[in-house]
Amino acid sequence: MTMAMLTTILMLLYITLVNSQEYQHTIEVMAGTEECYYETVGEGQTITVEYQVVDTGGPYAMMDINFRMMDPRGVAIVAEYRREEGSHSYSRMEGDYKMCFDSFSSSKVVYFDVIVEREDENYDDLAKVFRDGKQFAVEDEYEDHVDEIEEKLKTIKGDILTVAHLQTQIQRTNTRDRSRAEQNINRVDSMSFVLVVVMIGAGMVQVLVVKSLFQPK
């Protein structure tokens, strides 16, 4: 195998990873409003949408959101209410898909990930390198090695995409957990302040009651 072939393989692997049709967004949905986004899906492609509420506008607000997804005809194919997270895939129709988030109570920060892919072209860029070995002057005796390298590259690419997706999930889970921890701290501080005020008030009332018992009538 020549150095030119190896270099081309590595470049194609890098390009296919970078040009993956995956879009990640973090948005704030204000109370009583709806935020909508559109994504175009071509023939034979699949759209996958994953969302998760990562923060809220107050310590006592619920971590939930309403989500709707419409196909190019405007027909709702997904309608979820008061959900913390969700994941959906659809591939039956090409066109513009509409995704909407709305919050009925307080403002929410929502992370969502949109992936548009075609299953039969996952490794097309890599396969082009191996379909015509003559351009790299590869002899028949190296065919077995080429096939082995192709399979390893496919595995590496799949593993990298899986790791990237898992890292994204871990990141947004950490963001959500940190938000919950901060909300819990605020709740504890608020309740502690209320209890301190109640204790001081109760102490003052007791002092006044006891004092009144010893006053001459």
PDB file of C-alpha atoms in Angstrom:
ATOM      1  CA  MET A   1       0.000   0.000   0.000  1.00  0.00           C
ATOM      2  CA  THR A   2       1.408   3.394  -0.986  1.00  0.00           C
ATOM      3  CA  MET A   3       1.712   6.420   1.237  1.00  0.00           C
ATOM      4  CA  ALA A   4      -0.680   8.327  -1.060  1.00  0.00           C
ATOM      5  CA  MET A   5      -3.412   5.747  -0.494  1.00  0.00           C
ATOM      6  CA  LEU A   6      -2.957   5.804   3.277  1.00  0.00           C
ATOM      7  CA  THR A   7      -3.029   9.598   3.351  1.00  0.00           C
ATOM      8  CA  THR A   8      -6.190   9.713   1.244  1.00  0.00           C
ATOM      9  CA  ILE A   9      -7.911   7.149   3.494  1.00  0.00           C
ATOM     10  CA  LEU A  10      -7.142   9.169   6.618  1.00  0.00           C
ATOM     11  CA  MET A  11      -8.301  12.416   4.987  1.00  0.00           C
ATOM     12  CA  LEU A  12     -11.579  10.852   3.881  1.00  0.00           C
ATOM     13  CA  LEU A  13     -12.144   9.434   7.347  1.00  0.00           C
ATOM     14  CA  TYR A  14     -11.619  12.898   8.833  1.00  0.00           C
ATOM     15  CA  ILE A  15     -13.885  14.599   6.281  1.00  0.00           C
ATOM     16  CA  THR A  16     -16.736  12.132   6.806  1.00  0.00           C
ATOM     17  CA  LEU A  17     -16.587  12.704  10.556  1.00  0.00           C
ATOM     18  CA  VAL A  18     -16.470  16.497  10.319  1.00  0.00           C
ATOM     19  CA  ASN A  19     -19.227  16.731   7.692  1.00  0.00           C
ATOM     20  CA  SER A  20     -21.671  14.592   9.637  1.00  0.00           C
ATOM     21  CA  GLN A  21     -25.127  16.175   9.437  1.00  0.00           C
ATOM     22  CA  GLU A  22     -25.618  16.647  13.144  1.00  0.00           C
ATOM     23  CA  TYR A  23     -26.782  19.922  14.645  1.00  0.00           C
ATOM     24  CA  GLN A  24     -26.754  20.717  18.352  1.00  0.00           C
ATOM     25  CA  HIS A  25     -28.636  23.640  19.865  1.00  0.00           C
ATOM     26  CA  THR A  26     -29.183  25.039  23.348  1.00  0.00           C
ATOM     27  CA  ILE A  27     -32.166  27.390  23.511  1.00  0.00           C
ATOM     28  CA  GLU A  28     -34.157  29.271  26.143  1.00  0.00           C
ATOM     29  CA  VAL A  29     -37.930  28.966  25.923  1.00  0.00           C
ATOM     30  CA  MET A  30     -39.629  31.776  27.798  1.00  0.00           C
ATOM     31  CA  ALA A  31     -42.802  31.188  29.802  1.00  0.00           C
ATOM     32  CA  GLY A  32     -45.932  31.182  27.651  1.00  0.00           C
ATOM     33  CA  THR A  33     -43.996  31.197  24.366  1.00  0.00           C
ATOM     34  CA  GLU A  34     -43.228  28.642  21.650  1.00  0.00           C
ATOM     35  CA  GLU A  35     -39.932  28.198  19.793  1.00  0.00           C
ATOM     36  CA  CYS A  36     -40.003  26.361  16.439  1.00  0.00           C
ATOM     37  CA  TYR A  37     -37.212  25.095  14.195  1.00  0.00           C
ATOM     38  CA  TYR A  38     -37.136  23.532  10.731  1.00  0.00           C
ATOM     39  CA  GLU A  39     -34.937  20.837   9.221  1.00  0.00           C
ATOM     40  CA  THR A  40     -34.934  19.622   5.610  1.00  0.00           C
ATOM     41  CA  VAL A  41     -34.848  15.866   5.026  1.00  0.00           C
ATOM     42  CA  GLY A  42     -34.050  14.436   1.593  1.00  0.00           C
ATOM     43  CA  GLU A  43     -35.259  11.271  -0.060  1.00  0.00           C
ATOM     44  CA  GLY A  44     -34.145   8.141   1.768  1.00  0.00           C
ATOM     45  CA  GLN A  45     -32.851  10.082   4.759  1.00  0.00           C
ATOM     46  CA  THR A  46     -33.797   9.688   8.412  1.00  0.00           C
ATOM     47  CA  ILE A  47     -34.209  12.529  10.885  1.00  0.00           C
ATOM     48  CA  THR A  48     -33.536  11.888  14.571  1.00  0.00           C
ATOM     49  CA  VAL A  49     -34.358  14.443  17.258  1.00  0.00           C
ATOM     50  CA  GLU A  50     -33.249  14.189  20.880  1.00  0.00           C
ATOM     51  CA  TYR A  51     -34.073  16.844  23.478  1.00  0.00           C
ATOM     52  CA  GLN A  52     -33.595  17.387  27.185  1.00  0.00           C
ATOM     53  CA  VAL A  53     -34.471  20.155  29.646  1.00  0.00           C
ATOM     54  CA  VAL A  54     -31.228  21.217  31.349  1.00  0.00           C
ATOM     55  CA  ASP A  55     -32.289  24.274  33.375  1.00  0.00           C
ATOM     56  CA  THR A  56     -35.347  26.204  34.544  1.00  0.00           C
ATOM     57  CA  GLY A  57     -36.148  29.791  35.411  1.00  0.00           C
ATOM     58  CA  GLY A  58     -36.728  29.249  39.129  1.00  0.00           C
ATOM     59  CA  PRO A  59     -35.866  26.958  42.039  1.00  0.00           C
ATOM     60  CA  TYR A  60     -39.408  25.606  42.255  1.00  0.00           C
ATOM     61  CA  ALA A  61     -40.041  25.171  38.514  1.00  0.00           C
ATOM     62  CA  MET A  62     -40.424  21.696  37.039  1.00  0.00           C
ATOM     63  CA  MET A  63     -37.861  20.341  34.574  1.00  0.00           C
ATOM     64  CA  ASP A  64     -40.345  19.660  31.783  1.00  0.00           C
ATOM     65  CA  ILE A  65     -41.357  20.999  28.376  1.00  0.00           C
ATOM     66  CA  ASN A  66     -43.978  20.463  25.666  1.00  0.00           C
ATOM     67  CA  PHE A  67     -42.667  19.146  22.337  1.00  0.00           C
ATOM     68  CA  ARG A  68     -44.333  18.793  18.946  1.00  0.00           C
ATOM     69  CA  MET A  69     -42.932  17.532  15.642  1.00  0.00           C
ATOM     70  CA  MET A  70     -44.745  18.006  12.322  1.00  0.00           C
ATOM     71  CA  ASP A  71     -44.050  16.338   8.979  1.00  0.00           C
ATOM     72  CA  PRO A  72     -43.841  18.337   5.698  1.00  0.00           C
ATOM     73  CA  ARG A  73     -47.644  18.156   5.345  1.00  0.00           C
ATOM     74  CA  GLY A  74     -48.080  19.904   8.691  1.00  0.00           C
ATOM     75  CA  VAL A  75     -49.412  16.769  10.382  1.00  0.00           C
ATOM     76  CA  ALA A  76     -48.243  16.249  13.964  1.00  0.00           C
ATOM     77  CA  ILE A  77     -46.285  12.988  14.192  1.00  0.00           C
ATOM     78  CA  VAL A  78     -45.084  13.575  17.772  1.00  0.00           C
ATOM     79  CA  ALA A  79     -46.878  15.421  20.575  1.00  0.00           C
ATOM     80  CA  GLU A  80     -45.488  15.191  24.098  1.00  0.00           C
ATOM     81  CA  TYR A  81     -46.519  17.208  27.120  1.00  0.00           C
ATOM     82  CA  ARG A  82     -44.569  17.966  30.298  1.00  0.00           C
ATOM     83  CA  ARG A  83     -41.653  15.716  29.382  1.00  0.00           C
ATOM     84  CA  GLU A  84     -38.119  16.114  30.672  1.00  0.00           C
ATOM     85  CA  GLU A  85     -36.497  14.463  27.656  1.00  0.00           C
ATOM     86  CA  GLY A  86     -37.317  12.521  24.511  1.00  0.00           C
ATOM     87  CA  SER A  87     -35.907  10.921  21.351  1.00  0.00           C
ATOM     88  CA  HIS A  88     -37.684  10.352  18.030  1.00  0.00           C
ATOM     89  CA  SER A  89     -36.782   9.202  14.496  1.00  0.00           C
ATOM     90  CA  TYR A  90     -38.758   9.541  11.273  1.00  0.00           C
ATOM     91  CA  SER A  91     -37.963   8.625   7.670  1.00  0.00           C
ATOM     92  CA  ARG A  92     -41.214   8.210   5.738  1.00  0.00           C
ATOM     93  CA  MET A  93     -41.351  11.517   3.899  1.00  0.00           C
ATOM     94  CA  GLU A  94     -38.922  14.057   2.456  1.00  0.00           C
ATOM     95  CA  GLY A  95     -39.354  17.768   3.005  1.00  0.00           C
ATOM     96  CA  ASP A  96     -39.208  20.296   5.827  1.00  0.00           C
ATOM     97  CA  TYR A  97     -39.899  19.000   9.329  1.00  0.00           C
ATOM     98  CA  LYS A  98     -40.996  21.378  12.063  1.00  0.00           C
ATOM     99  CA  MET A  99     -39.993  20.985  15.716  1.00  0.00           C
ATOM    100  CA  CYS A 100     -41.585  23.160  18.405  1.00  0.00           C
ATOM    101  CA  PHE A 101     -40.960  23.618  22.123  1.00  0.00           C
ATOM    102  CA  ASP A 102     -43.255  25.554  24.442  1.00  0.00           C
ATOM    103  CA  SER A 103     -43.236  26.219  28.166  1.00  0.00           C
ATOM    104  CA  PHE A 104     -46.513  26.759  29.986  1.00  0.00           C
ATOM    105  CA  SER A 105     -45.191  27.918  33.364  1.00  0.00           C
ATOM    106  CA  SER A 106     -41.642  29.258  33.631  1.00  0.00           C
ATOM    107  CA  SER A 107     -38.694  29.726  31.286  1.00  0.00           C
ATOM    108  CA  LYS A 108     -36.735  26.582  30.377  1.00  0.00           C
ATOM    109  CA  VAL A 109     -33.310  25.942  28.858  1.00  0.00           C
ATOM    110  CA  VAL A 110     -33.514  23.073  26.388  1.00  0.00           C
ATOM    111  CA  TYR A 111     -30.744  21.183  24.626  1.00  0.00           C
ATOM    112  CA  PHE A 112     -31.713  19.365  21.447  1.00  0.00           C
ATOM    113  CA  ASP A 113     -29.766  17.405  18.867  1.00  0.00           C
ATOM    114  CA  VAL A 114     -30.886  16.919  15.245  1.00  0.00           C
ATOM    115  CA  ILE A 115     -29.281  14.212  13.084  1.00  0.00           C
ATOM    116  CA  VAL A 116     -30.068  13.745   9.382  1.00  0.00           C
ATOM    117  CA  GLU A 117     -28.464  10.705   7.821  1.00  0.00           C
ATOM    118  CA  ARG A 118     -28.810   8.169   5.049  1.00  0.00           C
ATOM    119  CA  GLU A 119     -28.111   4.616   6.178  1.00  0.00           C
ATOM    120  CA  ASP A 120     -26.845   3.352   2.834  1.00  0.00           C
ATOM    121  CA  GLU A 121     -24.144   6.030   2.550  1.00  0.00           C
ATOM    122  CA  ASN A 122     -22.557   5.765   5.979  1.00  0.00           C
ATOM    123  CA  TYR A 123     -19.278   4.565   4.493  1.00  0.00           C
ATOM    124  CA  ASP A 124     -19.533   5.734   0.883  1.00  0.00           C
ATOM    125  CA  ASP A 125     -16.564   8.066   1.171  1.00  0.00           C
ATOM    126  CA  LEU A 126     -14.423   5.305   2.603  1.00  0.00           C
ATOM    127  CA  ALA A 127     -15.663   2.753   0.094  1.00  0.00           C
ATOM    128  CA  LYS A 128     -14.599   4.949  -2.848  1.00  0.00           C
ATOM    129  CA  VAL A 129     -10.992   4.478  -1.838  1.00  0.00           C
ATOM    130  CA  PHE A 130     -11.248   0.705  -1.994  1.00  0.00           C
ATOM    131  CA  ARG A 131     -13.381   0.271  -5.109  1.00  0.00           C
ATOM    132  CA  ASP A 132     -10.566   1.114  -7.490  1.00  0.00           C
ATOM    133  CA  GLY A 133      -7.223   0.007  -6.163  1.00  0.00           C
ATOM    134  CA  LYS A 134      -5.555   0.500  -9.536  1.00  0.00           C
ATOM    135  CA  GLN A 135      -5.319   4.249  -9.071  1.00  0.00           C
ATOM    136  CA  PHE A 136      -3.067   3.548  -6.072  1.00  0.00           C
ATOM    137  CA  ALA A 137      -1.168   0.756  -7.870  1.00  0.00           C
ATOM    138  CA  VAL A 138      -2.302  -1.846  -5.347  1.00  0.00           C
ATOM    139  CA  GLU A 139      -1.436  -5.410  -6.353  1.00  0.00           C
ATOM    140  CA  ASP A 140      -3.806  -8.346  -5.918  1.00  0.00           C
ATOM    141  CA  GLU A 141      -1.614  -9.747  -3.179  1.00  0.00           C
ATOM    142  CA  TYR A 142      -2.547  -6.774  -0.991  1.00  0.00           C
ATOM    143  CA  GLU A 143      -6.317  -7.119  -1.435  1.00  0.00           C
ATOM    144  CA  ASP A 144      -6.729  -9.013   1.838  1.00  0.00           C
ATOM    145  CA  HIS A 145      -4.866  -6.322   3.694  1.00  0.00           C
ATOM    146  CA  VAL A 146      -6.962  -3.608   2.042  1.00  0.00           C
ATOM    147  CA  ASP A 147     -10.193  -5.323   3.059  1.00  0.00           C
ATOM    148  CA  GLU A 148      -8.923  -5.637   6.607  1.00  0.00           C
ATOM    149  CA  ILE A 149      -7.981  -1.962   6.735  1.00  0.00           C
ATOM    150  CA  GLU A 150     -11.402  -1.000   5.365  1.00  0.00           C
ATOM    151  CA  GLU A 151     -13.200  -2.945   8.087  1.00  0.00           C
ATOM    152  CA  LYS A 152     -10.986  -1.431  10.768  1.00  0.00           C
ATOM    153  CA  LEU A 153     -11.629   2.085   9.474  1.00  0.00           C
ATOM    154  CA  LYS A 154     -15.372   1.445   9.506  1.00  0.00           C
ATOM    155  CA  THR A 155     -15.120   0.244  13.096  1.00  0.00           C
ATOM    156  CA  ILE A 156     -12.996   3.245  14.115  1.00  0.00           C
ATOM    157  CA  LYS A 157     -15.427   5.670  12.510  1.00  0.00           C
ATOM    158  CA  GLY A 158     -18.415   4.047  14.210  1.00  0.00           C
ATOM    159  CA  ASP A 159     -16.634   4.044  17.569  1.00  0.00           C
ATOM    160  CA  ILE A 160     -15.666   7.714  17.262  1.00  0.00           C
ATOM    161  CA  LEU A 161     -19.234   8.726  16.437  1.00  0.00           C
ATOM    162  CA  THR A 162     -20.533   6.664  19.350  1.00  0.00           C
ATOM    163  CA  VAL A 163     -18.030   8.215  21.757  1.00  0.00           C
ATOM    164  CA  ALA A 164     -18.866  11.730  20.550  1.00  0.00           C
ATOM    165  CA  HIS A 165     -22.569  11.079  21.089  1.00  0.00           C
ATOM    166  CA  LEU A 166     -21.982   9.653  24.567  1.00  0.00           C
ATOM    167  CA  GLN A 167     -19.797  12.606  25.521  1.00  0.00           C
ATOM    168  CA  THR A 168     -22.569  14.971  24.462  1.00  0.00           C
ATOM    169  CA  GLN A 169     -25.070  13.045  26.560  1.00  0.00           C
ATOM    170  CA  ILE A 170     -22.742  13.126  29.576  1.00  0.00           C
ATOM    171  CA  GLN A 171     -22.206  16.868  29.139  1.00  0.00           C
ATOM    172  CA  ARG A 172     -25.896  17.718  29.041  1.00  0.00           C
ATOM    173  CA  THR A 173     -26.617  15.346  31.937  1.00  0.00           C
ATOM    174  CA  ASN A 174     -23.947  17.111  33.997  1.00  0.00           C
ATOM    175  CA  THR A 175     -25.486  20.467  33.079  1.00  0.00           C
ATOM    176  CA  ARG A 176     -28.920  19.282  34.165  1.00  0.00           C
ATOM    177  CA  ASP A 177     -27.612  17.786  37.418  1.00  0.00           C
ATOM    178  CA  ARG A 178     -25.689  20.963  38.237  1.00  0.00           C
ATOM    179  CA  SER A 179     -28.818  23.011  37.641  1.00  0.00           C
ATOM    180  CA  ARG A 180     -30.809  20.730  39.938  1.00  0.00           C
ATOM    181  CA  ALA A 181     -28.111  20.957  42.622  1.00  0.00           C
ATOM    182  CA  GLU A 182     -28.151  24.758  42.450  1.00  0.00           C
ATOM    183  CA  GLN A 183     -31.944  24.761  42.673  1.00  0.00           C
ATOM    184  CA  ASN A 184     -31.841  22.457  45.705  1.00  0.00           C
ATOM    185  CA  ILE A 185     -29.307  24.750  47.391  1.00  0.00           C
ATOM    186  CA  ASN A 186     -31.580  27.739  46.749  1.00  0.00           C
ATOM    187  CA  ARG A 187     -34.532  25.821  48.192  1.00  0.00           C
ATOM    188  CA  VAL A 188     -32.546  24.906  51.313  1.00  0.00           C
ATOM    189  CA  ASP A 189     -31.406  28.518  51.744  1.00  0.00           C
ATOM    190  CA  SER A 190     -34.971  29.812  51.346  1.00  0.00           C
ATOM    191  CA  MET A 191     -36.449  27.311  53.790  1.00  0.00           C
ATOM    192  CA  SER A 192     -33.638  27.920  56.272  1.00  0.00           C
ATOM    193  CA  PHE A 193     -34.312  31.653  56.197  1.00  0.00           C
ATOM    194  CA  VAL A 194     -38.036  31.077  56.733  1.00  0.00           C
ATOM    195  CA  LEU A 195     -37.360  28.712  59.653  1.00  0.00           C
ATOM    196  CA  VAL A 196     -34.948  31.172  61.255  1.00  0.00           C
ATOM    197  CA  VAL A 197     -37.563  33.948  61.006  1.00  0.00           C
ATOM    198  CA  VAL A 198     -40.217  31.630  62.482  1.00  0.00           C
ATOM    199  CA  MET A 199     -37.921  30.617  65.350  1.00  0.00           C
ATOM    200  CA  ILE A 200     -37.053  34.231  66.149  1.00  0.00           C
ATOM    201  CA  GLY A 201     -40.727  35.195  66.036  1.00  0.00           C
ATOM    202  CA  ALA A 202     -41.711  32.266  68.246  1.00  0.00           C
ATOM    203  CA  GLY A 203     -38.960  33.165  70.726  1.00  0.00           C
ATOM    204  CA  MET A 204     -40.128  36.774  70.924  1.00  0.00           C
ATOM    205  CA  VAL A 205     -43.732  35.679  71.466  1.00  0.00           C
ATOM    206  CA  GLN A 206     -42.665  33.330  74.244  1.00  0.00           C
ATOM    207  CA  VAL A 207     -40.666  36.076  75.920  1.00  0.00           C
ATOM    208  CA  LEU A 208     -43.642  38.432  75.805  1.00  0.00           C
ATOM    209  CA  VAL A 209     -45.986  35.761  77.152  1.00  0.00           C
ATOM    210  CA  VAL A 210     -43.672  34.880  80.050  1.00  0.00           C
ATOM    211  CA  LYS A 211     -43.061  38.563  80.808  1.00  0.00           C
ATOM    212  CA  SER A 212     -46.785  39.243  80.910  1.00  0.00           C
ATOM    213  CA  LEU A 213     -47.263  36.489  83.517  1.00  0.00           C
ATOM    214  CA  PHE A 214     -45.005  38.323  86.014  1.00  0.00           C
ATOM    215  CA  GLN A 215     -46.428  41.771  85.534  1.00  0.00           C
ATOM    216  CA  PRO A 216     -48.643  43.073  88.405  1.00  0.00           C
ATOM    217  CA  LYS A 217     -52.306  43.329  87.568  1.00  0.00           C
TER     218      LYS A 217
END
